[in-house]
Amino acid sequence: IEVVKYDNKFFMLINAGLVGLSNGQSLWLAYSSDGKNFKVLPNPLFKENTYKSSLLPISTNDKFNTFMLYQSDKRDGSINAYKLTLKKI
């Protein structure tokens, strides 16, 4: 789990897998206004082969928050960088 506060919101990355059988598999994103009650997006950012990942805020405007998402691929250990733009709610 990683939580980042940005633009008065909290954003959480959740790496999930089978308990006792996995060190992570899919990567989910959740958000919160208070840092306690999070809403998880309905679909994962990555469905498989993801280990520890990180979220870095890079810009905001009236309509969007933009992040760099660094995803670690379990198959070969590579670190992949993606630009993630989220519409403000």
mmCIF file of C-alpha atoms in Angstrom:
data_model
loop_
_atom_site.group_PDB
_atom_site.id
_atom_site.type_symbol
_atom_site.label_atom_id
_atom_site.label_comp_id
_atom_site.label_asym_id
_atom_site.label_seq_id
_atom_site.Cartn_x
_atom_site.Cartn_y
_atom_site.Cartn_z
ATOM 1 C CA ILE A 1 0.000 0.000 0.000
ATOM 2 C CA GLU A 2 1.153 3.522 -0.774
ATOM 3 C CA VAL A 3 -0.803 6.687 0.062
ATOM 4 C CA VAL A 4 -0.087 10.128 -1.407
ATOM 5 C CA LYS A 5 -1.850 13.351 -0.430
ATOM 6 C CA TYR A 6 -2.182 15.745 -3.342
ATOM 7 C CA ASP A 7 -4.509 18.649 -4.106
ATOM 8 C CA ASN A 8 -6.431 18.072 -0.833
ATOM 9 C CA LYS A 9 -7.198 14.420 -1.723
ATOM 10 C CA PHE A 10 -5.601 11.138 -0.754
ATOM 11 C CA PHE A 11 -4.664 8.600 -3.438
ATOM 12 C CA MET A 12 -3.853 4.996 -2.535
ATOM 13 C CA LEU A 13 -2.155 2.292 -4.575
ATOM 14 C CA ILE A 14 -3.097 -1.210 -3.444
ATOM 15 C CA ASN A 15 -1.067 -4.201 -4.604
ATOM 16 C CA ALA A 16 -3.265 -7.291 -4.170
ATOM 17 C CA GLY A 17 -2.768 -11.028 -4.540
ATOM 18 C CA LEU A 18 -3.715 -14.311 -2.924
ATOM 19 C CA VAL A 19 -2.948 -14.352 0.790
ATOM 20 C CA GLY A 20 -0.113 -16.753 1.579
ATOM 21 C CA LEU A 21 0.485 -17.524 -2.089
ATOM 22 C CA SER A 22 1.479 -14.207 -3.616
ATOM 23 C CA ASN A 23 3.636 -11.160 -3.028
ATOM 24 C CA GLY A 24 1.281 -9.124 -5.154
ATOM 25 C CA GLN A 25 -0.382 -9.441 -8.507
ATOM 26 C CA SER A 26 -2.883 -6.720 -9.448
ATOM 27 C CA LEU A 27 -2.643 -2.982 -8.779
ATOM 28 C CA TRP A 28 -5.680 -0.946 -7.721
ATOM 29 C CA LEU A 29 -6.230 2.784 -7.183
ATOM 30 C CA ALA A 30 -8.404 4.293 -4.447
ATOM 31 C CA TYR A 31 -9.114 7.889 -3.437
ATOM 32 C CA SER A 32 -10.417 9.716 -0.367
ATOM 33 C CA SER A 33 -11.193 13.209 0.868
ATOM 34 C CA ASP A 34 -10.410 12.460 4.520
ATOM 35 C CA GLY A 35 -7.641 9.830 4.337
ATOM 36 C CA LYS A 36 -9.796 7.293 6.196
ATOM 37 C CA ASN A 37 -12.672 6.334 3.911
ATOM 38 C CA PHE A 38 -11.429 5.296 0.487
ATOM 39 C CA LYS A 39 -13.328 4.476 -2.691
ATOM 40 C CA VAL A 40 -11.571 1.873 -4.848
ATOM 41 C CA LEU A 41 -11.912 2.255 -8.613
ATOM 42 C CA PRO A 42 -13.935 -0.618 -10.146
ATOM 43 C CA ASN A 43 -11.100 -1.921 -12.359
ATOM 44 C CA PRO A 44 -7.428 -2.496 -11.550
ATOM 45 C CA LEU A 45 -4.738 -0.376 -13.160
ATOM 46 C CA PHE A 46 -2.891 -3.660 -13.860
ATOM 47 C CA LYS A 47 -4.493 -7.121 -13.650
ATOM 48 C CA GLU A 48 -1.349 -9.211 -13.225
ATOM 49 C CA ASN A 49 2.422 -9.399 -12.780
ATOM 50 C CA THR A 50 2.679 -6.243 -10.670
ATOM 51 C CA TYR A 51 4.737 -5.927 -7.514
ATOM 52 C CA LYS A 52 5.567 -2.707 -5.609
ATOM 53 C CA SER A 53 4.562 0.441 -7.452
ATOM 54 C CA SER A 54 4.664 4.152 -6.721
ATOM 55 C CA LEU A 55 2.653 7.276 -7.524
ATOM 56 C CA LEU A 56 4.268 10.700 -7.999
ATOM 57 C CA PRO A 57 2.051 13.808 -8.400
ATOM 58 C CA ILE A 58 3.256 16.042 -11.247
ATOM 59 C CA SER A 59 0.502 18.568 -12.071
ATOM 60 C CA THR A 60 -3.025 19.744 -11.354
ATOM 61 C CA ASN A 61 -5.534 22.127 -12.882
ATOM 62 C CA ASP A 62 -9.272 22.804 -12.529
ATOM 63 C CA LYS A 63 -10.286 19.512 -14.167
ATOM 64 C CA PHE A 64 -7.463 16.971 -13.757
ATOM 65 C CA ASN A 65 -4.724 15.652 -11.485
ATOM 66 C CA THR A 66 -1.761 14.099 -13.270
ATOM 67 C CA PHE A 67 0.696 11.596 -11.821
ATOM 68 C CA MET A 68 3.628 9.500 -12.896
ATOM 69 C CA LEU A 69 2.928 5.869 -12.036
ATOM 70 C CA TYR A 70 5.961 3.621 -11.656
ATOM 71 C CA GLN A 71 5.017 -0.057 -11.929
ATOM 72 C CA SER A 72 7.342 -2.936 -11.089
ATOM 73 C CA ASP A 73 6.831 -5.972 -13.347
ATOM 74 C CA LYS A 74 7.234 -9.284 -11.476
ATOM 75 C CA ARG A 75 8.197 -11.228 -14.614
ATOM 76 C CA ASP A 76 11.509 -9.500 -15.271
ATOM 77 C CA GLY A 77 11.953 -6.906 -12.496
ATOM 78 C CA SER A 78 11.616 -3.984 -14.888
ATOM 79 C CA ILE A 79 10.257 -0.622 -13.745
ATOM 80 C CA ASN A 80 7.746 0.883 -16.162
ATOM 81 C CA ALA A 81 6.684 4.539 -16.137
ATOM 82 C CA TYR A 82 3.174 5.659 -17.121
ATOM 83 C CA LYS A 83 1.462 9.033 -17.094
ATOM 84 C CA LEU A 84 -1.857 8.768 -15.215
ATOM 85 C CA THR A 85 -4.401 11.594 -15.571
ATOM 86 C CA LEU A 86 -7.455 11.498 -13.320
ATOM 87 C CA LYS A 87 -10.549 13.639 -13.787
ATOM 88 C CA LYS A 88 -11.451 15.516 -10.616
ATOM 89 C CA ILE A 89 -14.725 14.531 -8.993
#
